[in-house]
Short mmCIF file of C-alpha atoms in Angstrom, two decimals:
data_model
loop_
_atom_site.label_atom_id
_atom_site.label_comp_id
_atom_site.label_asym_id
_atom_site.label_seq_id
_atom_site.Cartn_x
_atom_site.Cartn_y
_atom_site.Cartn_z
CA UNK A 265 -28.87 -43.64 3.14
CA UNK A 266 -25.91 -41.34 4.20
CA UNK A 267 -23.92 -40.47 1.01
CA UNK A 268 -20.92 -42.11 3.14
CA UNK A 269 -22.52 -45.33 3.62
CA UNK A 270 -23.46 -45.39 -0.06
CA UNK A 271 -20.12 -45.30 -1.17
CA UNK A 272 -19.03 -47.28 1.51
CA UNK A 273 -21.66 -49.98 0.37
CA UNK A 274 -20.73 -49.63 -3.82
CA UNK A 275 -17.21 -50.41 -2.57
CA UNK A 276 -17.90 -53.76 -0.92
CA UNK A 277 -17.64 -52.17 2.15
CA UNK A 278 -20.37 -53.32 5.17
CA UNK A 279 -21.81 -52.30 8.30
CA UNK A 280 -21.91 -54.04 11.60
CA UNK A 281 -20.62 -53.83 15.02
CA UNK A 282 -17.30 -54.51 16.32
CA UNK A 283 -17.27 -57.97 18.40
CA UNK A 284 -16.49 -58.01 21.61
CA UNK A 285 -13.30 -59.18 21.46
CA UNK A 286 -10.07 -58.06 23.55
CA UNK A 287 -8.58 -54.83 21.32
CA UNK A 288 -5.14 -53.52 20.89
CA UNK A 289 -3.02 -56.68 21.07
CA UNK A 290 -2.27 -55.83 17.62
CA UNK A 291 0.58 -53.09 16.21
CA UNK A 292 -1.79 -50.01 15.09
CA UNK A 293 -1.98 -49.08 11.32
CA UNK A 294 -1.08 -45.93 9.49
CA UNK A 295 -3.76 -43.92 7.95
CA UNK A 296 -3.42 -41.49 5.27
CA UNK A 297 -5.13 -39.80 2.46
CA UNK A 298 -4.22 -39.47 -0.96
CA UNK A 299 -3.24 -36.80 -2.85
CA UNK A 300 -3.73 -35.25 0.36
CA UNK A 301 -5.84 -34.55 3.53
CA UNK A 302 -7.04 -31.08 2.43
CA UNK A 303 -9.15 -31.48 -0.74
CA UNK A 304 -10.99 -29.06 -2.49
CA UNK A 305 -14.86 -29.71 -2.57
CA UNK A 306 -15.49 -32.04 -5.91
CA UNK A 307 -12.18 -33.42 -6.21
CA UNK A 308 -11.44 -37.21 -5.62
CA UNK A 309 -9.46 -38.58 -2.39
CA UNK A 310 -8.56 -42.18 -1.42
CA UNK A 311 -8.26 -43.08 2.52
CA UNK A 312 -5.36 -45.42 3.10
CA UNK A 313 -5.21 -48.01 5.87
CA UNK A 314 -1.72 -49.75 6.48
CA UNK A 315 -1.50 -52.67 8.74
CA UNK A 316 0.40 -55.87 8.79
CA UNK A 317 0.75 -59.18 6.64
CA UNK A 318 -2.09 -61.04 6.93
CA UNK A 319 -4.99 -59.20 7.76
CA UNK A 320 -8.61 -60.31 7.24
CA UNK A 321 -11.31 -56.91 7.68
CA UNK A 322 -10.13 -53.53 8.00
CA UNK A 323 -12.08 -50.68 9.92
CA UNK A 324 -12.71 -47.26 9.73
CA UNK A 325 -14.05 -44.85 12.17
CA UNK A 326 -15.31 -41.29 11.32
CA UNK A 327 -16.13 -39.83 14.56
CA UNK A 328 -19.45 -38.26 14.97
CA UNK A 329 -20.81 -40.58 12.29
CA UNK A 330 -23.91 -43.09 12.81
CA UNK A 331 -23.41 -45.95 12.44
CA UNK A 332 -19.93 -45.41 13.63
CA UNK A 333 -18.36 -49.01 11.96
CA UNK A 334 -17.08 -49.76 8.73
CA UNK A 335 -15.45 -52.71 7.63
CA UNK A 336 -13.69 -54.03 4.29
CA UNK A 337 -13.71 -57.66 3.63
CA UNK A 338 -9.78 -58.39 2.32
CA UNK A 339 -10.53 -60.98 -0.47
CA UNK A 340 -7.29 -62.39 0.59
CA UNK A 341 -4.92 -61.81 3.46
CA UNK A 342 -3.26 -58.68 2.82
CA UNK A 343 -1.76 -55.48 4.53
CA UNK A 344 -3.69 -52.45 3.01
CA UNK A 345 -7.09 -51.26 3.07
CA UNK A 346 -9.06 -48.39 1.08
CA UNK A 347 -11.73 -46.11 0.69
CA UNK A 348 -12.46 -44.34 -2.24
CA UNK A 349 -14.39 -41.06 -2.14
CA UNK A 350 -15.44 -39.67 -6.21
CA UNK A 351 -16.57 -36.03 -5.03
CA UNK A 352 -15.39 -34.39 -1.67
CA UNK A 353 -18.05 -32.89 -0.06
CA UNK A 354 -18.31 -31.44 3.63
CA UNK A 355 -20.25 -35.24 4.55
CA UNK A 356 -16.62 -37.12 4.31
CA UNK A 357 -15.13 -33.98 6.43
CA UNK A 358 -14.04 -35.24 9.34
CA UNK A 359 -11.44 -36.97 11.70
CA UNK A 360 -11.28 -40.71 10.96
CA UNK A 361 -9.19 -43.68 12.52
CA UNK A 362 -8.89 -47.27 11.25
CA UNK A 363 -7.57 -50.61 12.74
CA UNK A 364 -7.73 -54.12 11.59
CA UNK A 365 -8.54 -57.87 12.76
CA UNK A 366 -6.26 -60.86 12.75
CA UNK A 367 -7.20 -64.42 13.38
CA UNK A 368 -4.59 -63.71 16.75
CA UNK A 369 -6.66 -60.41 17.39
CA UNK A 370 -7.66 -56.85 16.92
CA UNK A 371 -5.11 -54.08 16.24
CA UNK A 372 -4.96 -50.56 18.25
CA UNK A 373 -6.69 -47.66 16.82
CA UNK A 374 -4.43 -45.59 14.05
CA UNK A 375 -3.43 -42.32 15.03
CA UNK A 376 -6.45 -39.86 13.74
CA UNK A 377 -6.56 -38.45 10.19
CA UNK A 378 -8.03 -35.28 9.73
CA UNK A 379 -10.03 -34.73 6.28
CA UNK A 380 -10.28 -31.16 5.55
CA UNK A 381 -12.63 -30.12 2.29
CA UNK A 382 -12.07 -26.59 0.99
CA UNK A 383 -13.90 -24.16 -0.99
CA UNK A 384 -17.26 -24.32 0.52
CA UNK A 385 -17.39 -20.70 1.94
CA UNK A 386 -15.68 -17.80 0.27
CA UNK A 387 -11.87 -17.01 0.66
CA UNK A 388 -10.60 -14.95 3.49
CA UNK A 389 -8.33 -11.98 2.83
CA UNK A 390 -4.38 -11.97 4.09
CA UNK A 391 -2.13 -8.98 4.78
CA UNK A 392 0.99 -8.05 6.09
CA UNK A 393 1.60 -5.45 8.96
CA UNK A 394 2.98 -2.31 8.06
CA UNK A 395 3.61 -4.03 4.61
CA UNK A 396 4.76 -7.21 2.94
CA UNK A 397 8.04 -5.78 2.52
CA UNK A 398 10.24 -6.36 5.50
CA UNK A 399 14.14 -5.67 5.94
CA UNK A 400 16.51 -8.86 6.84
CA UNK A 401 15.80 -9.65 10.49
CA UNK A 402 12.74 -7.76 10.91
CA UNK A 403 9.18 -8.53 12.38
CA UNK A 404 5.62 -8.40 10.93
CA UNK A 405 2.12 -9.43 11.59
CA UNK A 406 0.13 -11.39 9.39
CA UNK A 407 -3.70 -10.59 9.37
CA UNK A 408 -6.68 -13.09 8.11
CA UNK A 409 -9.94 -11.57 7.90
CA UNK A 410 -13.27 -12.45 6.70
CA UNK A 411 -16.83 -10.40 6.44
CA UNK A 412 -18.55 -14.03 6.50
CA UNK A 413 -18.07 -14.23 10.45
CA UNK A 414 -16.15 -17.20 10.96
CA UNK A 415 -14.98 -18.31 13.94
CA UNK A 416 -11.33 -19.20 13.40
CA UNK A 417 -8.37 -19.26 10.69
CA UNK A 418 -5.83 -21.45 9.66
CA UNK A 419 -2.39 -19.51 8.56
CA UNK A 420 -0.31 -22.25 6.46
CA UNK A 421 3.31 -21.72 5.21
CA UNK A 422 4.07 -23.27 1.91
CA UNK A 423 7.34 -24.22 0.97
CA UNK A 424 10.34 -25.76 2.94
CA UNK A 425 9.90 -25.87 6.18
CA UNK A 426 6.08 -26.24 6.09
CA UNK A 427 4.13 -24.87 8.92
CA UNK A 428 0.38 -24.17 9.88
CA UNK A 429 -1.47 -22.13 12.55
CA UNK A 430 -4.55 -22.38 14.00
CA UNK A 431 -5.93 -18.62 14.94
CA UNK A 432 -9.46 -18.09 17.06
CA UNK A 433 -11.29 -15.03 15.30
CA UNK A 434 -11.98 -11.75 16.91
CA UNK A 435 -15.05 -9.60 16.22
CA UNK A 436 -14.24 -6.18 14.87
CA UNK A 437 -17.40 -3.29 15.35
CA UNK A 438 -18.32 -4.14 12.07
CA UNK A 439 -19.39 -7.91 12.21
CA UNK A 440 -15.92 -8.53 10.66
CA UNK A 441 -13.66 -11.04 12.11
CA UNK A 442 -9.68 -11.39 12.08
CA UNK A 443 -7.12 -13.00 13.64
CA UNK A 444 -3.48 -11.87 13.91
CA UNK A 445 -0.17 -13.81 13.95
CA UNK A 446 2.97 -11.70 14.90
CA UNK A 447 5.98 -13.54 12.61
CA UNK A 448 9.38 -12.73 13.75
CA UNK A 449 13.28 -12.70 12.23
CA UNK A 450 12.28 -12.83 8.49
CA UNK A 451 15.15 -13.46 6.69
CA UNK A 452 15.70 -14.20 2.88
CA UNK A 453 17.15 -17.83 3.69
CA UNK A 454 13.87 -19.50 2.39
CA UNK A 455 10.67 -18.27 0.83
CA UNK A 456 7.95 -16.86 3.25
CA UNK A 457 4.31 -17.76 1.23
CA UNK A 458 1.80 -17.89 2.96
CA UNK A 459 -1.98 -18.78 2.55
CA UNK A 460 -5.40 -18.36 4.84
CA UNK A 461 -8.35 -20.28 5.25
CA UNK A 462 -11.29 -19.66 7.48
CA UNK A 463 -13.75 -22.20 8.94
CA UNK A 464 -16.87 -22.18 11.61
CA UNK A 465 -16.46 -23.58 15.03
CA UNK A 466 -18.92 -26.39 15.07
CA UNK A 467 -17.43 -27.55 11.65
CA UNK A 468 -13.40 -27.39 11.86
CA UNK A 469 -13.23 -29.65 8.95
CA UNK A 470 -14.69 -27.74 6.55
CA UNK A 471 -12.78 -24.48 5.15
CA UNK A 472 -13.47 -21.73 3.01
CA UNK A 473 -11.42 -21.50 -0.41
CA UNK A 474 -8.13 -20.25 0.13
CA UNK A 475 -6.49 -16.76 0.28
CA UNK A 476 -4.68 -15.14 -2.25
CA UNK A 477 -1.17 -16.18 -1.51
CA UNK A 478 1.15 -13.84 0.03
CA UNK A 479 4.87 -13.59 -0.15
CA UNK A 480 6.76 -11.75 2.24
CA UNK A 481 9.51 -9.88 0.33
CA UNK A 482 13.27 -9.69 1.77
CA UNK A 483 15.04 -6.76 -0.24
CA UNK A 484 18.92 -6.87 -0.33
CA UNK A 485 20.99 -4.69 0.53
CA UNK A 486 22.17 -1.97 -1.82
CA UNK A 487 26.01 -1.84 -2.44
CA UNK A 488 27.76 1.63 -1.87
CA UNK A 489 29.86 2.76 -5.19
CA UNK A 490 33.50 2.67 -4.25
CA UNK A 491 34.92 5.87 -4.13
CA UNK A 492 36.33 7.18 -7.52
CA UNK A 493 39.93 7.32 -6.03
CA UNK A 494 39.37 3.77 -5.30
CA UNK A 495 38.50 2.75 -8.67
CA UNK A 496 41.74 4.64 -10.33
CA UNK A 497 44.25 3.36 -7.54
CA UNK A 498 43.04 -0.56 -8.70
CA UNK A 499 42.82 0.46 -12.47
CA UNK A 500 46.77 1.43 -12.37
CA UNK A 501 47.74 -1.43 -10.28
CA UNK A 502 46.12 -3.92 -12.61
CA UNK A 503 47.45 -1.51 -15.66
CA UNK A 504 51.19 -2.33 -14.02
CA UNK A 505 50.67 -6.22 -13.24
CA UNK A 506 48.15 -7.42 -16.04
CA UNK A 507 47.77 -4.90 -18.90
CA UNK A 508 44.18 -4.40 -20.32
CA UNK A 509 42.90 -6.25 -17.51
CA UNK A 510 41.24 -2.93 -15.89
CA UNK A 511 39.43 -2.52 -19.02
CA UNK A 512 37.06 -5.66 -17.83
CA UNK A 513 34.32 -4.62 -16.08
CA UNK A 514 34.01 -6.92 -12.91
CA UNK A 515 31.71 -6.38 -10.04
CA UNK A 516 33.25 -3.39 -8.38
CA UNK A 517 31.61 -1.10 -11.07
CA UNK A 518 28.99 -3.12 -12.15
CA UNK A 519 27.24 -4.16 -8.85
CA UNK A 520 28.27 -0.68 -7.14
CA UNK A 521 25.70 1.11 -9.16
CA UNK A 522 27.73 3.44 -11.00
CA UNK A 523 25.91 5.95 -13.19
CA UNK A 524 27.47 4.68 -16.34
CA UNK A 525 25.33 1.37 -15.71
CA UNK A 526 22.31 3.45 -14.78
CA UNK A 527 19.27 4.21 -16.98
CA UNK A 528 18.58 7.68 -15.11
CA UNK A 529 17.13 10.41 -17.40
CA UNK A 530 20.18 12.38 -18.56
CA UNK A 531 18.18 15.48 -19.76
CA UNK A 532 18.20 18.41 -17.59
CA UNK A 533 15.53 20.96 -17.22
CA UNK A 534 18.29 23.58 -16.70
CA UNK A 535 20.00 25.59 -13.62
CA UNK A 536 18.59 25.92 -10.78
CA UNK A 537 16.01 22.68 -11.35
CA UNK A 538 15.85 20.40 -8.62
CA UNK A 539 17.12 16.91 -9.70
CA UNK A 540 14.66 13.60 -10.72
CA UNK A 541 14.89 10.58 -9.26
CA UNK A 542 13.81 8.41 -12.48
CA UNK A 543 15.14 7.19 -15.78
CA UNK A 544 13.24 7.49 -19.24
CA UNK A 545 13.92 4.74 -21.93
CA UNK A 546 17.42 4.62 -22.33
CA UNK A 547 19.81 1.48 -23.47
CA UNK A 548 21.49 -0.71 -20.82
CA UNK A 549 24.68 -2.27 -20.91
CA UNK A 550 25.20 -5.90 -19.12
CA UNK A 551 27.03 -5.76 -15.76
CA UNK A 552 29.32 -8.21 -15.02
CA UNK A 553 29.11 -10.42 -12.20
CA UNK A 554 28.02 -9.48 -8.67
CA UNK A 555 29.91 -10.75 -5.28
CA UNK A 556 27.97 -12.94 -3.42
CA UNK A 557 25.34 -12.33 -1.68
CA UNK A 558 24.70 -8.71 -3.46
CA UNK A 559 21.97 -7.93 -6.00
CA UNK A 560 22.03 -4.95 -7.51
CA UNK A 561 19.21 -2.74 -7.90
CA UNK A 562 16.97 -2.33 -10.62
CA UNK A 563 15.54 0.58 -12.17
CA UNK A 564 11.54 1.53 -12.03
CA UNK A 565 10.21 4.02 -14.94
CA UNK A 566 6.96 4.66 -16.52
CA UNK A 567 6.65 5.60 -20.28
CA UNK A 568 3.81 7.91 -19.91
CA UNK A 569 5.64 10.12 -17.27
CA UNK A 570 4.83 10.56 -13.43
CA UNK A 571 1.46 12.40 -13.97
CA UNK A 572 -0.96 10.26 -16.02
CA UNK A 573 -5.05 11.31 -16.43
CA UNK A 574 -7.60 9.30 -14.63
CA UNK A 575 -9.08 6.89 -16.53
CA UNK A 576 -5.51 6.69 -18.70
CA UNK A 577 -3.46 3.22 -19.22
CA UNK A 578 -0.37 3.18 -17.26
CA UNK A 579 2.60 0.35 -17.47
CA UNK A 580 5.24 0.37 -14.98
CA UNK A 581 8.79 -1.23 -15.97
CA UNK A 582 10.87 -2.62 -14.13
CA UNK A 583 14.62 -3.47 -15.62
CA UNK A 584 17.74 -4.62 -14.92
CA UNK A 585 21.01 -5.34 -16.30
CA UNK A 586 21.79 -8.13 -13.54
CA UNK A 587 19.46 -10.39 -15.84
CA UNK A 588 16.65 -11.34 -13.33
CA UNK A 589 14.19 -13.76 -14.03
CA UNK A 590 11.23 -12.58 -11.72
CA UNK A 591 10.47 -9.10 -10.64
CA UNK A 592 7.91 -7.73 -8.02
CA UNK A 593 6.34 -4.62 -7.69
CA UNK A 594 5.25 -2.84 -4.72
CA UNK A 595 3.02 0.25 -3.60
CA UNK A 596 3.77 2.02 -0.48
CA UNK A 597 0.60 1.14 1.84
CA UNK A 598 -0.58 -1.37 -0.32
CA UNK A 599 -0.68 -4.98 0.16
CA UNK A 600 -0.76 -6.70 -3.51
CA UNK A 601 2.71 -7.66 -4.29
CA UNK A 602 2.36 -8.88 -7.79
CA UNK A 603 5.02 -10.77 -9.65
CA UNK A 604 6.24 -10.96 -13.35
CA UNK A 605 8.67 -13.67 -14.91
CA UNK A 606 11.54 -11.45 -16.75
CA UNK A 607 11.78 -11.19 -20.39
CA UNK A 608 15.19 -10.62 -22.11
CA UNK A 609 15.34 -7.80 -24.74
CA UNK A 610 18.61 -8.37 -25.43
CA UNK A 611 21.25 -10.78 -23.74
CA UNK A 612 21.92 -10.22 -20.02
CA UNK A 613 19.75 -7.26 -19.45
CA UNK A 614 15.96 -8.10 -18.48
CA UNK A 615 12.80 -6.41 -17.94
CA UNK A 616 8.95 -7.16 -16.95
CA UNK A 617 5.91 -4.51 -17.75
CA UNK A 618 3.36 -3.53 -14.86
CA UNK A 619 0.08 -2.77 -16.43
CA UNK A 620 -2.13 -0.84 -14.19
CA UNK A 621 -4.72 0.95 -16.44
CA UNK A 622 -7.05 2.47 -16.55
CA UNK A 623 -6.01 4.55 -13.37
CA UNK A 624 -8.05 5.22 -11.53
CA UNK A 625 -7.15 7.21 -7.46
CA UNK A 626 -6.09 3.85 -6.01
CA UNK A 627 -2.95 3.90 -8.54
CA UNK A 628 -2.14 6.88 -7.12
CA UNK A 629 1.56 6.59 -4.72
CA UNK A 630 4.73 5.83 -4.66
CA UNK A 631 6.24 2.32 -5.90
CA UNK A 632 9.01 0.34 -5.85
CA UNK A 633 10.51 -3.03 -7.70
CA UNK A 634 12.53 -5.69 -7.00
CA UNK A 635 14.54 -8.25 -9.32
CA UNK A 636 14.96 -12.16 -8.31
CA UNK A 637 16.00 -15.46 -9.72
CA UNK A 638 13.83 -18.44 -9.76
CA UNK A 639 16.15 -20.72 -7.73
CA UNK A 640 16.84 -18.55 -4.64
CA UNK A 641 14.70 -17.10 -2.44
CA UNK A 642 16.26 -13.97 -2.26
CA UNK A 643 15.57 -10.79 -3.73
CA UNK A 644 17.36 -7.53 -5.08
CA UNK A 645 17.64 -4.07 -3.40
CA UNK A 646 14.94 -1.75 -3.95
CA UNK A 647 14.71 0.41 -6.90
CA UNK A 648 15.08 4.23 -6.38
CA UNK A 649 11.05 5.30 -5.55
CA UNK A 650 8.57 6.31 -8.52
CA UNK A 651 6.07 8.84 -7.99
CA UNK A 652 2.43 7.90 -10.06
CA UNK A 653 0.33 11.05 -9.64
CA UNK A 654 -3.02 10.98 -10.98
CA UNK A 655 -4.35 14.10 -12.39
CA UNK A 656 -8.39 14.97 -12.67
CA UNK A 657 -9.43 14.08 -9.69
CA UNK A 658 -10.16 17.17 -8.31
CA UNK A 659 -12.66 19.72 -10.33
CA UNK A 660 -10.32 22.75 -9.87
CA UNK A 661 -8.46 23.74 -13.04
CA UNK A 662 -5.45 26.40 -12.31
CA UNK A 663 -4.12 29.19 -14.48
CA UNK A 664 -0.24 28.85 -16.16
CA UNK A 665 1.33 32.26 -16.69
CA UNK A 666 5.27 33.51 -17.08
CA UNK A 667 6.85 36.63 -16.47
CA UNK A 668 8.54 38.76 -18.43
CA UNK A 669 7.09 36.56 -21.30
CA UNK A 670 6.88 33.20 -22.93
CA UNK A 671 9.85 33.88 -25.55
CA UNK A 672 12.87 35.33 -23.39
CA UNK A 673 16.72 35.12 -23.63
CA UNK A 674 18.96 32.57 -22.58
CA UNK A 675 20.62 34.11 -19.08
CA UNK A 676 17.40 35.97 -18.07
CA UNK A 677 15.25 35.02 -15.05
CA UNK A 678 11.50 33.65 -15.43
CA UNK A 679 9.16 32.94 -13.23
CA UNK A 680 5.91 30.71 -13.99
CA UNK A 681 2.87 31.96 -11.85
CA UNK A 682 0.73 29.15 -11.10
CA UNK A 683 -2.72 30.32 -9.68
CA UNK A 684 -6.22 28.78 -8.28
CA UNK A 685 -9.43 30.41 -7.25
CA UNK A 686 -10.05 27.61 -4.37
CA UNK A 687 -8.53 26.60 -1.45
CA UNK A 688 -5.19 24.39 -2.34
CA UNK A 689 -2.36 23.81 -0.31
CA UNK A 690 0.36 22.93 -2.93
CA UNK A 691 0.73 23.43 -6.60
CA UNK A 692 2.77 21.58 -9.08
CA UNK A 693 4.86 22.45 -12.13
CA UNK A 694 5.64 19.77 -14.91
CA UNK A 695 7.53 19.89 -18.12
CA UNK A 696 6.13 17.85 -21.03
CA UNK A 697 8.40 14.58 -22.06
CA UNK A 698 10.22 15.38 -18.78
CA UNK A 699 10.36 11.70 -16.80
CA UNK A 700 11.30 13.68 -13.61
CA UNK A 701 9.05 14.56 -10.79
CA UNK A 702 7.24 17.68 -11.04
CA UNK A 703 8.31 20.45 -8.99
CA UNK A 704 6.51 21.35 -5.68
CA UNK A 705 5.48 24.77 -3.75
CA UNK A 706 3.43 25.54 -1.04
CA UNK A 707 0.31 27.71 -2.11
CA UNK A 708 0.17 31.70 -0.40
CA UNK A 709 -2.52 33.51 -0.99
CA UNK A 710 -2.52 36.98 -2.35
CA UNK A 711 -4.90 39.45 -3.97
CA UNK A 712 -7.61 36.72 -3.74
CA UNK A 713 -5.74 33.76 -5.40
CA UNK A 714 -4.11 31.01 -4.36
CA UNK A 715 -0.62 31.18 -6.15
CA UNK A 716 3.05 29.74 -6.54
CA UNK A 717 5.86 31.38 -8.17
CA UNK A 718 8.12 28.72 -9.85
CA UNK A 719 11.45 30.87 -10.48
CA UNK A 720 14.18 29.88 -12.97
CA UNK A 721 17.60 31.52 -12.89
CA UNK A 722 19.01 31.65 -15.26
CA UNK A 723 17.38 29.90 -17.92
CA UNK A 724 19.29 28.24 -21.05
CA UNK A 725 17.87 26.24 -23.79
CA UNK A 726 17.48 23.39 -21.58
CA UNK A 727 14.44 24.89 -20.20
CA UNK A 728 12.47 25.15 -23.82
CA UNK A 729 9.32 22.98 -23.45
CA UNK A 730 5.56 22.97 -22.61
CA UNK A 731 4.53 23.44 -19.21
CA UNK A 732 1.28 22.78 -17.21
CA UNK A 733 0.81 23.03 -13.58
CA UNK A 734 -1.34 21.31 -11.05
CA UNK A 735 -2.94 21.53 -7.65
CA UNK A 736 -3.45 19.30 -4.76
CA UNK A 737 -3.94 18.49 -0.95
CA UNK A 738 -1.41 17.50 1.49
CA UNK A 739 -4.16 15.35 2.33
CA UNK A 740 -2.94 13.03 -0.59
CA UNK A 741 -0.32 14.56 -2.44
CA UNK A 742 -0.58 12.07 -5.58
CA UNK A 743 -3.98 12.98 -6.52
CA UNK A 744 -4.06 16.38 -8.45
CA UNK A 745 -6.29 18.26 -10.18
CA UNK A 746 -6.80 19.16 -14.07
CA UNK A 747 -3.80 20.31 -15.73
CA UNK A 748 -3.52 24.00 -16.57
CA UNK A 749 -3.78 25.45 -19.97
CA UNK A 750 -0.31 24.38 -21.77
CA UNK A 751 1.84 27.00 -21.68
CA UNK A 752 4.81 27.41 -24.06
CA UNK A 753 8.58 28.19 -23.02
CA UNK A 754 11.07 29.52 -25.66
CA UNK A 755 14.45 30.55 -25.02
CA UNK A 756 16.67 31.94 -27.47
CA UNK A 757 20.44 32.02 -27.79
CA UNK A 758 20.45 34.84 -30.48
CA UNK A 759 18.55 37.36 -28.48
CA UNK A 760 20.31 40.45 -25.94
CA UNK A 761 20.61 39.37 -22.56
CA UNK A 762 18.16 42.04 -21.58
CA UNK A 763 14.79 42.86 -23.27
CA UNK A 764 14.12 46.00 -25.25
CA UNK A 765 11.15 47.62 -26.94
CA UNK A 766 11.85 46.79 -30.20
CA UNK A 767 8.97 48.68 -31.40
CA UNK A 768 10.08 52.13 -30.19
CA UNK A 769 13.69 51.05 -31.66
CA UNK A 770 11.91 50.28 -35.00
CA UNK A 771 9.92 53.39 -35.24
CA UNK A 772 13.53 55.68 -34.13
CA UNK A 773 15.42 53.57 -36.92
CA UNK A 774 12.65 54.32 -39.59
CA UNK A 775 12.39 57.95 -38.07
CA UNK A 776 16.36 58.05 -38.63
CA UNK A 777 16.23 56.55 -42.05
CA UNK A 778 13.30 58.71 -43.48
CA UNK A 779 15.54 61.80 -42.59
CA UNK A 780 18.20 61.04 -44.06
CA UNK A 781 16.25 60.43 -47.35
CA UNK A 782 14.85 63.62 -46.92
CA UNK A 783 17.88 65.24 -46.72
CA UNK A 784 19.15 63.48 -49.91
CA UNK A 785 16.18 64.34 -51.49
CA UNK A 786 16.84 68.19 -50.96
CA UNK A 787 20.27 67.77 -52.04
CA UNK A 788 19.48 66.01 -55.01
CA UNK A 789 16.71 68.96 -55.55
CA UNK A 790 18.96 71.88 -55.43
CA UNK A 791 21.92 70.07 -57.43
CA UNK A 792 19.73 69.43 -59.81
CA UNK A 793 17.93 73.16 -59.82
CA UNK A 794 21.38 74.55 -59.50
CA UNK A 795 22.76 72.87 -62.76
CA UNK A 796 19.64 73.81 -65.12
CA UNK A 797 20.17 77.49 -63.98
CA UNK A 798 23.26 77.47 -65.17
CA UNK A 799 22.88 76.15 -68.35
CA UNK A 800 19.99 78.78 -68.85
CA UNK A 801 22.41 81.35 -68.10
CA UNK A 802 25.19 80.02 -70.72
CA UNK A 803 22.35 80.16 -73.55
CA UNK A 804 21.58 83.71 -72.51
#
């Protein structure tokens, strides 16, 4: 006895051939499944058939089953019949119809019900090409893929409006199958959340487990800063008509992202160094309300700094003074788009931490983060990019030296020389404790070495610190060699602007002091000798 027939008999259903009477004279019933028509393997489901009052018998037909007819006798005339399945398996998956019998005749057959079981095959992958981050009004292509040789895919868009597409799979050169679906004109008016299932052609109602969810992120537009002259004119008008009101920080300043509201690193390496993009841990001040439709971009930073060693733990922090409820992190060229709820370290501020360790080569790359509110499908403008560089990936260890020396006077010209004996295309110089990206220079081949000269002119006390250099290849600029030995640079404000040979100067000073002492000794000797001769003459 088949499992389906056993379940039906236990529920008081009987099997028999449909009587040879005229069919289709009564309205067709409605068929549905609870809690839904797509059921995970092993979960319960109930098939319902809704007719009209006075029904004596309900019949349920599963296409392709044997025997084909099932009948439920009503203990008293009613309008509903049901089939309860305590554990969903592939034996119950298929296409169902129902109809009913009244004393006046047979009803029409209901519309079909597709009852699907999931989690029978391994889940496929779902990705967005070229990226899950899509500009408003842009296009993207969704790709379902599997290494199990699945013949087709079901792509479902969750939320409102809900949609689904059945896609024929194409077989790749290595045995994988995949299907593509272009999605056009993506807007932030609603959430774009997708999942993908796979199936085989001979069992279209037996699906795989769902893929990981994929949400398309449509970032908002960044508001350009107000020109300084306009801000001053606004404040003068406010002071003239509403004294004191200009001190209130409205959306004109906060929403524009003025520097006073940023978390960028205020520490400078000194004149002549490239300005960095990324901030260190600094206090934020709450930002006032933004204009409708505008989201201020958050800030992305890392306490560990932009250069991390392979195997080291790494955490990226997305911060905002807007008070977002959730944050998303994207890595350029990667499909993952993790989301974390925001927490509030203080009123009006929000932050989310994204742990990424232990670090491998896959963590190297360029990151951005976005902020959003729970009750809105819109996201903020992206943060400034943050480059994560992974050191220790190549066996090379360059050397680092300094000219004219590790102790220099303020205002002098200093050159840091990074060298390597192996072929490297780029050298990077980092300063310990600085959050800004390392400086990059193309290498030059000189004297049997590849090298790069990092010039600082003129140096100040801001250049004090510990430096290291790395080498890298242009094929992957985010993967670095081992770090060079640390080099400590000390800049003194009290040394003369031009270096001198203090050893020679000291010898000259010592010689002059010795000459003076010798002269004083001779004079003293002569004075004493002359005084003694005069005394002898007086006695005689």
